[in-house]
PDB file of C-alpha atoms in Angstrom:
ATOM      1  CA  MET A1144       0.000   0.000   0.000  1.00  0.00           C
ATOM      2  CA  LYS A1145       2.794   2.439   0.868  1.00  0.00           C
ATOM      3  CA  LYS A1146       4.468   1.799  -2.492  1.00  0.00           C
ATOM      4  CA  LEU A1147       1.191   2.434  -4.327  1.00  0.00           C
ATOM      5  CA  LEU A1148       0.636   5.728  -2.516  1.00  0.00           C
ATOM      6  CA  PHE A1149       4.243   6.722  -3.239  1.00  0.00           C
ATOM      7  CA  TYR A1150       3.834   6.077  -6.982  1.00  0.00           C
ATOM      8  CA  LEU A1151       0.539   7.958  -7.105  1.00  0.00           C
ATOM      9  CA  SER A1152       2.154  10.901  -5.311  1.00  0.00           C
ATOM     10  CA  LEU A1153       5.051  10.837  -7.791  1.00  0.00           C
ATOM     11  CA  VAL A1154       2.644  10.895 -10.751  1.00  0.00           C
ATOM     12  CA  LEU A1155       0.759  13.816  -9.209  1.00  0.00           C
ATOM     13  CA  LEU A1156       3.995  15.748  -8.661  1.00  0.00           C
ATOM     14  CA  VAL A1157       5.241  15.264 -12.241  1.00  0.00           C
ATOM     15  CA  LEU A1158       1.908  16.093 -13.842  1.00  0.00           C
ATOM     16  CA  SER A1159       1.384  19.104 -11.580  1.00  0.00           C
ATOM     17  CA  SER A1160       4.747  20.503 -12.641  1.00  0.00           C
ATOM     18  CA  SER A1161       3.750  20.089 -16.295  1.00  0.00           C
ATOM     19  CA  SER A1162       0.420  21.789 -15.678  1.00  0.00           C
ATOM     20  CA  MET A1163       2.066  24.718 -13.889  1.00  0.00           C
ATOM     21  CA  ALA A1164       4.440  25.182 -16.807  1.00  0.00           C
ATOM     22  CA  GLN A1165       1.504  25.331 -19.189  1.00  0.00           C
ATOM     23  CA  ASP A1166      -0.323  27.818 -16.985  1.00  0.00           C
ATOM     24  CA  GLU A1167       2.692  30.118 -16.849  1.00  0.00           C
ATOM     25  CA  SER A1168       2.728  30.312 -20.652  1.00  0.00           C
ATOM     26  CA  VAL A1169      -0.813  31.734 -20.794  1.00  0.00           C
ATOM     27  CA  SER A1170      -0.980  35.486 -20.954  1.00  0.00           C
ATOM     28  CA  GLY A1171      -2.905  37.152 -18.136  1.00  0.00           C
ATOM     29  CA  ASP A1172      -3.811  40.211 -20.243  1.00  0.00           C
ATOM     30  CA  SER A1173      -6.133  38.529 -22.744  1.00  0.00           C
ATOM     31  CA  THR A1174      -9.713  37.463 -22.181  1.00  0.00           C
ATOM     32  CA  GLU A1175      -9.877  33.703 -21.673  1.00  0.00           C
ATOM     33  CA  VAL A1176     -12.325  31.465 -23.526  1.00  0.00           C
ATOM     34  CA  PHE A1177     -13.579  28.355 -21.701  1.00  0.00           C
ATOM     35  CA  LEU A1178     -15.025  25.885 -24.192  1.00  0.00           C
ATOM     36  CA  ILE A1179     -17.888  23.931 -22.627  1.00  0.00           C
ATOM     37  CA  ASP A1180     -19.583  22.212 -25.535  1.00  0.00           C
ATOM     38  CA  SER A1181     -19.055  21.929 -29.301  1.00  0.00           C
ATOM     39  CA  PHE A1182     -20.564  19.336 -31.631  1.00  0.00           C
ATOM     40  CA  ILE A1183     -22.421  18.950 -34.915  1.00  0.00           C
ATOM     41  CA  THR A1184     -25.759  17.180 -34.805  1.00  0.00           C
ATOM     42  CA  PRO A1185     -25.785  13.869 -36.704  1.00  0.00           C
ATOM     43  CA  GLU A1186     -29.334  14.378 -37.963  1.00  0.00           C
ATOM     44  CA  LEU A1187     -30.214  16.684 -40.861  1.00  0.00           C
ATOM     45  CA  PRO A1188     -29.933  19.591 -41.160  1.00  0.00           C
ATOM     46  CA  HIS A1189     -26.478  19.437 -39.576  1.00  0.00           C
ATOM     47  CA  THR A1190     -26.225  22.137 -36.925  1.00  0.00           C
ATOM     48  CA  PHE A1191     -23.084  23.319 -35.146  1.00  0.00           C
ATOM     49  CA  ARG A1192     -23.883  23.784 -31.457  1.00  0.00           C
ATOM     50  CA  LEU A1193     -21.373  25.819 -29.502  1.00  0.00           C
ATOM     51  CA  THR A1194     -21.264  26.836 -25.835  1.00  0.00           C
ATOM     52  CA  PHE A1195     -18.450  28.645 -24.059  1.00  0.00           C
ATOM     53  CA  TYR A1196     -17.755  31.077 -21.244  1.00  0.00           C
ATOM     54  CA  THR A1197     -15.402  34.069 -21.127  1.00  0.00           C
ATOM     55  CA  SER A1198     -13.477  35.515 -18.197  1.00  0.00           C
ATOM     56  CA  ASP A1199     -14.959  38.959 -18.929  1.00  0.00           C
ATOM     57  CA  SER A1200     -18.141  40.330 -20.501  1.00  0.00           C
ATOM     58  CA  CYS A1201     -17.502  40.251 -24.252  1.00  0.00           C
ATOM     59  CA  LYS A1202     -19.007  40.252 -27.693  1.00  0.00           C
ATOM     60  CA  SER A1203     -18.031  37.107 -29.580  1.00  0.00           C
ATOM     61  CA  ARG A1204     -17.818  35.502 -33.003  1.00  0.00           C
ATOM     62  CA  VAL A1205     -16.611  32.186 -34.361  1.00  0.00           C
ATOM     63  CA  VAL A1206     -14.642  31.503 -37.552  1.00  0.00           C
ATOM     64  CA  MET A1207     -14.927  28.008 -39.040  1.00  0.00           C
ATOM     65  CA  ALA A1208     -12.344  26.552 -41.436  1.00  0.00           C
ATOM     66  CA  GLY A1209     -10.778  29.995 -41.741  1.00  0.00           C
ATOM     67  CA  LYS A1210     -13.527  31.266 -44.075  1.00  0.00           C
ATOM     68  CA  TYR A1211     -16.978  31.176 -42.450  1.00  0.00           C
ATOM     69  CA  GLU A1212     -17.635  33.759 -39.758  1.00  0.00           C
ATOM     70  CA  PHE A1213     -20.685  33.892 -37.480  1.00  0.00           C
ATOM     71  CA  ILE A1214     -21.734  36.204 -34.671  1.00  0.00           C
ATOM     72  CA  VAL A1215     -22.242  34.345 -31.394  1.00  0.00           C
ATOM     73  CA  SER A1216     -23.006  37.229 -28.998  1.00  0.00           C
ATOM     74  CA  SER A1217     -23.772  40.701 -30.319  1.00  0.00           C
ATOM     75  CA  ASN A1218     -24.133  42.029 -26.761  1.00  0.00           C
ATOM     76  CA  TYR A1219     -21.624  41.862 -23.923  1.00  0.00           C
ATOM     77  CA  ALA A1220     -21.967  38.597 -22.017  1.00  0.00           C
ATOM     78  CA  GLU A1221     -19.956  35.950 -20.172  1.00  0.00           C
ATOM     79  CA  GLU A1222     -21.998  32.973 -21.348  1.00  0.00           C
ATOM     80  CA  HIS A1223     -22.125  32.428 -25.116  1.00  0.00           C
ATOM     81  CA  LYS A1224     -24.244  29.976 -27.121  1.00  0.00           C
ATOM     82  CA  ALA A1225     -24.833  29.477 -30.833  1.00  0.00           C
ATOM     83  CA  GLU A1226     -26.627  27.100 -33.189  1.00  0.00           C
ATOM     84  CA  ILE A1227     -25.330  27.419 -36.753  1.00  0.00           C
ATOM     85  CA  ASP A1228     -26.970  25.709 -39.730  1.00  0.00           C
ATOM     86  CA  LEU A1229     -24.249  24.137 -41.911  1.00  0.00           C
ATOM     87  CA  THR A1230     -26.495  23.118 -44.827  1.00  0.00           C
ATOM     88  CA  ASP A1231     -25.021  25.472 -47.448  1.00  0.00           C
ATOM     89  CA  LEU A1232     -21.403  25.349 -46.250  1.00  0.00           C
ATOM     90  CA  GLU A1233     -18.602  23.288 -47.786  1.00  0.00           C
ATOM     91  CA  PHE A1234     -15.601  21.918 -45.906  1.00  0.00           C
ATOM     92  CA  ASP A1235     -12.447  20.173 -47.087  1.00  0.00           C
ATOM     93  CA  SER A1236     -12.302  17.751 -44.149  1.00  0.00           C
ATOM     94  CA  THR A1237     -14.583  16.056 -41.651  1.00  0.00           C
ATOM     95  CA  ASP A1238     -12.449  17.580 -38.873  1.00  0.00           C
ATOM     96  CA  ILE A1239     -13.415  21.250 -39.029  1.00  0.00           C
ATOM     97  CA  PRO A1240     -11.129  23.764 -37.298  1.00  0.00           C
ATOM     98  CA  PHE A1241     -12.676  26.776 -35.618  1.00  0.00           C
ATOM     99  CA  VAL A1242     -11.491  29.752 -33.585  1.00  0.00           C
ATOM    100  CA  VAL A1243     -13.406  32.030 -31.225  1.00  0.00           C
ATOM    101  CA  TYR A1244     -12.745  35.777 -31.187  1.00  0.00           C
ATOM    102  CA  VAL A1245     -13.979  37.979 -28.342  1.00  0.00           C
ATOM    103  CA  GLU A1246     -13.987  41.730 -27.761  1.00  0.00           C
ATOM    104  CA  ASN A1247     -14.284  43.194 -24.263  1.00  0.00           C
ATOM    105  CA  LYS A1248     -15.785  46.533 -23.230  1.00  0.00           C
ATOM    106  CA  ASP A1249     -12.391  48.231 -23.649  1.00  0.00           C
ATOM    107  CA  GLY A1250     -12.364  47.248 -27.321  1.00  0.00           C
ATOM    108  CA  LYS A1251      -9.543  44.728 -26.906  1.00  0.00           C
ATOM    109  CA  THR A1252      -9.850  41.623 -29.091  1.00  0.00           C
ATOM    110  CA  SER A1253      -8.634  38.211 -27.920  1.00  0.00           C
ATOM    111  CA  ARG A1254      -8.341  34.922 -29.772  1.00  0.00           C
ATOM    112  CA  SER A1255      -8.966  31.446 -28.381  1.00  0.00           C
ATOM    113  CA  GLU A1256      -6.790  28.440 -29.082  1.00  0.00           C
ATOM    114  CA  ASP A1257      -7.501  26.364 -32.200  1.00  0.00           C
ATOM    115  CA  PHE A1258     -10.388  23.929 -31.753  1.00  0.00           C
ATOM    116  CA  GLU A1259     -11.799  21.172 -33.953  1.00  0.00           C
ATOM    117  CA  VAL A1260     -15.252  19.679 -34.346  1.00  0.00           C
ATOM    118  CA  ALA A1261     -16.110  16.452 -36.178  1.00  0.00           C
ATOM    119  CA  TYR A1262     -18.515  16.654 -39.121  1.00  0.00           C
ATOM    120  CA  PRO A1263     -20.885  13.644 -39.278  1.00  0.00           C
ATOM    121  CA  VAL A1264     -20.347  11.343 -42.264  1.00  0.00           C
ATOM    122  CA  ASP A1265     -23.587  11.033 -44.250  1.00  0.00           C
ATOM    123  CA  ASN A1266     -24.630   7.729 -45.788  1.00  0.00           C
ATOM    124  CA  GLN A1267     -27.357   8.509 -48.297  1.00  0.00           C
ATOM    125  CA  ALA A1268     -27.847   4.831 -49.124  1.00  0.00           C
ATOM    126  CA  SER A1269     -28.754   3.898 -45.578  1.00  0.00           C
ATOM    127  CA  GLU A1270     -30.959   5.783 -43.181  1.00  0.00           C
ATOM    128  CA  VAL A1271     -30.458   3.007 -40.674  1.00  0.00           C
ATOM    129  CA  GLN A1272     -26.902   4.163 -39.993  1.00  0.00           C
ATOM    130  CA  GLN A1273     -28.099   7.680 -39.213  1.00  0.00           C
ATOM    131  CA  GLY A1274     -30.797   6.272 -36.967  1.00  0.00           C
ATOM    132  CA  GLY A1275     -28.214   4.149 -35.177  1.00  0.00           C
ATOM    133  CA  SER A1276     -25.943   7.155 -34.747  1.00  0.00           C
ATOM    134  CA  SER A1277     -28.784   9.166 -33.236  1.00  0.00           C
ATOM    135  CA  LEU A1278     -29.688   6.233 -31.010  1.00  0.00           C
ATOM    136  CA  LEU A1279     -26.082   5.973 -29.799  1.00  0.00           C
ATOM    137  CA  MET A1280     -26.078   9.639 -28.865  1.00  0.00           C
ATOM    138  CA  MET A1281     -29.395   9.270 -27.055  1.00  0.00           C
ATOM    139  CA  CYS A1282     -27.997   6.319 -25.104  1.00  0.00           C
ATOM    140  CA  CYS A1283     -24.958   8.376 -24.111  1.00  0.00           C
ATOM    141  CA  PHE A1284     -27.186  11.229 -22.947  1.00  0.00           C
ATOM    142  CA  GLY A1285     -29.386   8.763 -21.101  1.00  0.00           C
ATOM    143  CA  GLY A1286     -26.402   7.138 -19.453  1.00  0.00           C
ATOM    144  CA  VAL A1287     -25.131  10.409 -18.051  1.00  0.00           C
ATOM    145  CA  ILE A1288     -28.476  12.013 -17.222  1.00  0.00           C
ATOM    146  CA  PHE A1289     -30.530   9.075 -15.976  1.00  0.00           C
ATOM    147  CA  GLY A1290     -27.815   7.179 -14.170  1.00  0.00           C
ATOM    148  CA  LEU A1291     -26.584   4.268 -16.275  1.00  0.00           C
ATOM    149  CA  PRO A1292     -23.856   2.855 -13.971  1.00  0.00           C
ATOM    150  CA  SER A1293     -20.298   1.864 -14.845  1.00  0.00           C
ATOM    151  CA  PRO A1294     -19.455  -1.857 -14.651  1.00  0.00           C
ATOM    152  CA  GLY A1295     -16.486  -2.814 -12.515  1.00  0.00           C
ATOM    153  CA  TYR A1296     -14.251  -5.682 -11.420  1.00  0.00           C
ATOM    154  CA  VAL A1297     -13.451  -5.882  -7.683  1.00  0.00           C
ATOM    155  CA  THR A1298     -10.855  -7.987  -5.872  1.00  0.00           C
ATOM    156  CA  TRP A1299     -11.174  -8.225  -2.087  1.00  0.00           C
ATOM    157  CA  GLY A1300      -9.590 -10.775   0.224  1.00  0.00           C
ATOM    158  CA  GLY A1301      -8.475 -12.971  -2.644  1.00  0.00           C
ATOM    159  CA  LYS A1302     -11.958 -13.139  -4.183  1.00  0.00           C
ATOM    160  CA  SER A1303     -13.413 -11.453  -7.263  1.00  0.00           C
ATOM    161  CA  TYR A1304     -16.711  -9.597  -7.507  1.00  0.00           C
ATOM    162  CA  PHE A1305     -18.766  -7.624 -10.001  1.00  0.00           C
ATOM    163  CA  SER A1306     -19.804  -4.053  -9.199  1.00  0.00           C
ATOM    164  CA  LEU A1307     -21.859  -1.182 -10.567  1.00  0.00           C
ATOM    165  CA  THR A1308     -20.871   2.426  -9.874  1.00  0.00           C
ATOM    166  CA  LYS A1309     -22.486   5.734 -10.730  1.00  0.00           C
ATOM    167  CA  GLU A1310     -20.377   8.896 -10.519  1.00  0.00           C
ATOM    168  CA  ILE A1311     -22.059  12.307 -10.666  1.00  0.00           C
ATOM    169  CA  PRO A1312     -19.746  15.328 -11.173  1.00  0.00           C
ATOM    170  CA  ILE A1313     -21.094  18.184  -9.057  1.00  0.00           C
ATOM    171  CA  LEU A1314     -18.713  21.106  -9.526  1.00  0.00           C
ATOM    172  CA  SER A1315     -16.146  21.526 -12.334  1.00  0.00           C
ATOM    173  CA  LEU A1316     -13.214  23.963 -12.225  1.00  0.00           C
ATOM    174  CA  VAL A1317     -12.456  25.504 -15.635  1.00  0.00           C
ATOM    175  CA  THR A1318      -9.573  27.705 -16.796  1.00  0.00           C
ATOM    176  CA  ASN A1319      -6.978  28.353 -19.510  1.00  0.00           C
ATOM    177  CA  ASN A1320      -8.992  27.319 -22.589  1.00  0.00           C
ATOM    178  CA  TYR A1321      -8.870  23.645 -21.619  1.00  0.00           C
ATOM    179  CA  LYS A1322     -11.163  21.189 -23.395  1.00  0.00           C
ATOM    180  CA  TYR A1323     -11.739  19.576 -20.014  1.00  0.00           C
ATOM    181  CA  PRO A1324     -12.127  21.066 -16.552  1.00  0.00           C
ATOM    182  CA  VAL A1325      -8.933  21.393 -14.543  1.00  0.00           C
ATOM    183  CA  GLY A1326     -10.664  19.222 -11.973  1.00  0.00           C
ATOM    184  CA  TYR A1327     -14.036  18.403 -10.512  1.00  0.00           C
ATOM    185  CA  PHE A1328     -15.747  17.340  -7.298  1.00  0.00           C
ATOM    186  CA  SER A1329     -18.052  14.349  -7.463  1.00  0.00           C
ATOM    187  CA  VAL A1330     -20.287  12.001  -5.508  1.00  0.00           C
ATOM    188  CA  GLU A1331     -20.403   8.257  -6.241  1.00  0.00           C
ATOM    189  CA  TYR A1332     -22.488   5.271  -5.287  1.00  0.00           C
ATOM    190  CA  SER A1333     -21.177   1.714  -5.721  1.00  0.00           C
ATOM    191  CA  TYR A1334     -22.882  -1.633  -5.286  1.00  0.00           C
ATOM    192  CA  ILE A1335     -20.711  -4.762  -5.046  1.00  0.00           C
ATOM    193  CA  PHE A1336     -22.537  -7.997  -5.768  1.00  0.00           C
ATOM    194  CA  GLN A1337     -22.221 -11.207  -3.688  1.00  0.00           C
ATOM    195  CA  LEU A1338     -20.755  -9.478  -0.633  1.00  0.00           C
ATOM    196  CA  ILE A1339     -22.483  -9.604   2.728  1.00  0.00           C
ATOM    197  CA  GLN A1340     -25.239  -7.031   3.119  1.00  0.00           C
ATOM    198  CA  GLU A1341     -23.207  -4.647   5.305  1.00  0.00           C
ATOM    199  CA  GLU A1342     -20.395  -4.342   2.743  1.00  0.00           C
ATOM    200  CA  ARG A1343     -22.300  -4.094  -0.535  1.00  0.00           C
ATOM    201  CA  ASN A1344     -23.061  -0.372  -0.615  1.00  0.00           C
ATOM    202  CA  PHE A1345     -20.472   2.403  -0.754  1.00  0.00           C
ATOM    203  CA  LEU A1346     -20.905   6.154  -0.918  1.00  0.00           C
ATOM    204  CA  ARG A1347     -17.924   8.293  -1.974  1.00  0.00           C
ATOM    205  CA  PHE A1348     -17.067  11.979  -2.104  1.00  0.00           C
ATOM    206  CA  GLY A1349     -13.941  13.017  -3.961  1.00  0.00           C
ATOM    207  CA  TYR A1350     -11.895  15.354  -6.109  1.00  0.00           C
ATOM    208  CA  LYS A1351     -10.406  14.396  -9.489  1.00  0.00           C
ATOM    209  CA  HIS A1352      -7.712  16.460 -11.241  1.00  0.00           C
ATOM    210  CA  ILE A1353      -7.490  16.307 -15.045  1.00  0.00           C
ATOM    211  CA  PHE A1354      -4.287  16.525 -17.092  1.00  0.00           C
ATOM    212  CA  GLN A1355      -4.762  16.685 -20.864  1.00  0.00           C
ATOM    213  CA  LEU A1356      -2.304  14.669 -22.949  1.00  0.00           C
ATOM    214  CA  PRO A1357      -1.392  14.849 -26.663  1.00  0.00           C
ATOM    215  CA  TYR A1358      -2.100  11.197 -27.531  1.00  0.00           C
ATOM    216  CA  LEU A1359      -4.871  10.454 -25.046  1.00  0.00           C
ATOM    217  CA  GLU A1360      -7.768  12.591 -23.904  1.00  0.00           C
ATOM    218  CA  TYR A1361      -6.570  12.886 -20.314  1.00  0.00           C
ATOM    219  CA  VAL A1362      -5.063  11.290 -17.220  1.00  0.00           C
ATOM    220  CA  SER A1363      -6.924  11.991 -13.997  1.00  0.00           C
ATOM    221  CA  PRO A1364      -5.582  11.144 -10.521  1.00  0.00           C
ATOM    222  CA  GLY A1365      -8.070  11.561  -7.715  1.00  0.00           C
ATOM    223  CA  ILE A1366      -8.728  11.035  -4.036  1.00  0.00           C
ATOM    224  CA  ASN A1367     -11.980  10.024  -2.324  1.00  0.00           C
ATOM    225  CA  VAL A1368     -13.345   9.374   1.125  1.00  0.00           C
ATOM    226  CA  PHE A1369     -15.877   6.559   1.376  1.00  0.00           C
ATOM    227  CA  THR A1370     -18.340   4.982   3.770  1.00  0.00           C
ATOM    228  CA  ASN A1371     -20.686   2.006   3.736  1.00  0.00           C
ATOM    229  CA  LEU A1372     -22.892   3.911   6.227  1.00  0.00           C
ATOM    230  CA  GLY A1373     -22.240   1.116   8.692  1.00  0.00           C
ATOM    231  CA  GLY A1374     -18.926   2.078  10.272  1.00  0.00           C
ATOM    232  CA  PHE A1375     -16.569   0.999   7.480  1.00  0.00           C
ATOM    233  CA  ASN A1376     -15.015   4.321   6.448  1.00  0.00           C
ATOM    234  CA  GLY A1377     -11.842   4.870   4.461  1.00  0.00           C
ATOM    235  CA  ILE A1378      -9.818   6.509   1.706  1.00  0.00           C
ATOM    236  CA  SER A1379      -9.599   5.584  -1.982  1.00  0.00           C
ATOM    237  CA  PRO A1380      -6.927   7.068  -4.288  1.00  0.00           C
ATOM    238  CA  GLU A1381      -7.603   6.432  -7.969  1.00  0.00           C
ATOM    239  CA  LEU A1382      -6.285   6.957 -11.492  1.00  0.00           C
ATOM    240  CA  SER A1383      -8.447   7.342 -14.624  1.00  0.00           C
ATOM    241  CA  VAL A1384      -7.428   7.427 -18.294  1.00  0.00           C
ATOM    242  CA  GLY A1385      -9.704   9.011 -20.903  1.00  0.00           C
ATOM    243  CA  PHE A1386      -9.211   7.310 -24.279  1.00  0.00           C
ATOM    244  CA  PHE A1387     -11.532   8.940 -26.822  1.00  0.00           C
ATOM    245  CA  LYS A1388     -14.496  11.290 -27.163  1.00  0.00           C
ATOM    246  CA  LEU A1389     -18.002  10.681 -28.454  1.00  0.00           C
ATOM    247  CA  TYR A1390     -19.699  13.667 -30.127  1.00  0.00           C
ATOM    248  CA  ASP A1391     -17.298  16.045 -28.349  1.00  0.00           C
ATOM    249  CA  ILE A1392     -19.387  15.694 -25.166  1.00  0.00           C
ATOM    250  CA  PHE A1393     -18.670  12.258 -23.705  1.00  0.00           C
ATOM    251  CA  THR A1394     -15.324  10.611 -22.979  1.00  0.00           C
ATOM    252  CA  PHE A1395     -14.827   6.860 -22.655  1.00  0.00           C
ATOM    253  CA  TYR A1396     -12.485   6.074 -19.757  1.00  0.00           C
ATOM    254  CA  THR A1397     -11.111   3.295 -17.590  1.00  0.00           C
ATOM    255  CA  LYS A1398     -10.361   3.699 -13.901  1.00  0.00           C
ATOM    256  CA  TYR A1399      -8.295   1.922 -11.250  1.00  0.00           C
ATOM    257  CA  ARG A1400      -9.031   2.566  -7.575  1.00  0.00           C
ATOM    258  CA  TYR A1401      -7.434   1.361  -4.344  1.00  0.00           C
ATOM    259  CA  ASN A1402      -9.621   1.380  -1.224  1.00  0.00           C
ATOM    260  CA  PHE A1403      -8.545   0.947   2.389  1.00  0.00           C
ATOM    261  CA  LYS A1404      -9.511   1.793   5.955  1.00  0.00           C
ATOM    262  CA  PRO A1405      -6.527   3.372   7.756  1.00  0.00           C
ATOM    263  CA  GLY A1406      -5.318   1.284  10.670  1.00  0.00           C
ATOM    264  CA  GLN A1407      -7.302  -1.835   9.790  1.00  0.00           C
ATOM    265  CA  ALA A1408      -5.368  -4.731   8.277  1.00  0.00           C
ATOM    266  CA  GLY A1409      -7.087  -6.664   5.506  1.00  0.00           C
ATOM    267  CA  SER A1410      -9.532  -3.865   4.759  1.00  0.00           C
ATOM    268  CA  ASP A1411      -8.073  -2.959   1.375  1.00  0.00           C
ATOM    269  CA  PHE A1412      -9.650  -3.865  -1.951  1.00  0.00           C
ATOM    270  CA  HIS A1413      -9.111  -2.963  -5.621  1.00  0.00           C
ATOM    271  CA  GLU A1414     -11.454  -1.825  -8.404  1.00  0.00           C
ATOM    272  CA  ILE A1415     -11.158  -1.590 -12.189  1.00  0.00           C
ATOM    273  CA  MET A1416     -14.069  -0.087 -14.116  1.00  0.00           C
ATOM    274  CA  LEU A1417     -15.177   1.334 -17.456  1.00  0.00           C
ATOM    275  CA  GLY A1418     -17.363   4.384 -17.894  1.00  0.00           C
ATOM    276  CA  ILE A1419     -18.408   7.506 -19.790  1.00  0.00           C
ATOM    277  CA  TYR A1420     -17.539  10.944 -18.410  1.00  0.00           C
ATOM    278  CA  SER A1421     -19.209  14.259 -19.202  1.00  0.00           C
ATOM    279  CA  GLY A1422     -18.758  17.579 -17.447  1.00  0.00           C
ATOM    280  CA  PHE A1423     -21.540  19.217 -19.432  1.00  0.00           C
ATOM    281  CA  PHE A1424     -24.251  18.709 -16.817  1.00  0.00           C
ATOM    282  CA  THR A1425     -22.370  20.100 -13.805  1.00  0.00           C
ATOM    283  CA  PHE A1426     -21.942  23.503 -12.238  1.00  0.00           C
ATOM    284  CA  HIS A1427     -18.861  25.338 -13.558  1.00  0.00           C
ATOM    285  CA  LEU A1428     -16.545  27.606 -11.586  1.00  0.00           C
ATOM    286  CA  ASN A1429     -14.079  29.814 -13.495  1.00  0.00           C
ATOM    287  CA  LEU A1430     -10.703  30.025 -11.752  1.00  0.00           C
TER     288      LEU A1430
END
């Protein structure tokens, strides 16, 4: 256990140093753009839906593929939303670059980082594929909104168990034009099958920090406190890896978690699980 905690601490230290270096490179004079949501609807007519926040009240516009410009907010605001019909537009690639420009009340213009949004691939010979794509998106929304749990594999005392866990992000911390929050606070409920009644249910509260990587979506170390509401209380460090995004809203991830009750030998157990993360339905706090 001590070795595991040491390695987790080492990972946190290295990644924190990298994050601080990135933060130092961001200019404090410009208005920051915090991208919350960007995707193109799979059904016709294709519509580009964009949501972002700014660190100051601004007017805003978006430029797609370097040639199509649209007004997002004509009045000064901190929250910006747009729905843009793409029916008559032509693009050279299914990965469409776009940039957000904002102008504050002092007349100073700032530019966001370069973003991309995926254009749905139409199949005119088969409406079934489009229906399946829409159904997949609905299932993803349903999983996040209505509580579809994440399946997990648990080892405890030399035995293996199956578990279901539902994590609900409550508060996300956003800054520095990141695609993902810097971190978020969450509440979780887990049910472990085949254990005795007193040890089946676990409630967790925790914080997860997100580090974006060039070849993966993110790596996210975290720390939780847990209870079974029956006197078994402990700590659970964890590490998640986000592999790929679905519709620019959901991220498929895998997670490893180590659970233990301090001072009680034989109380530790391990979890590996798969899930879908979205920070779209949480409260956001700009740092």
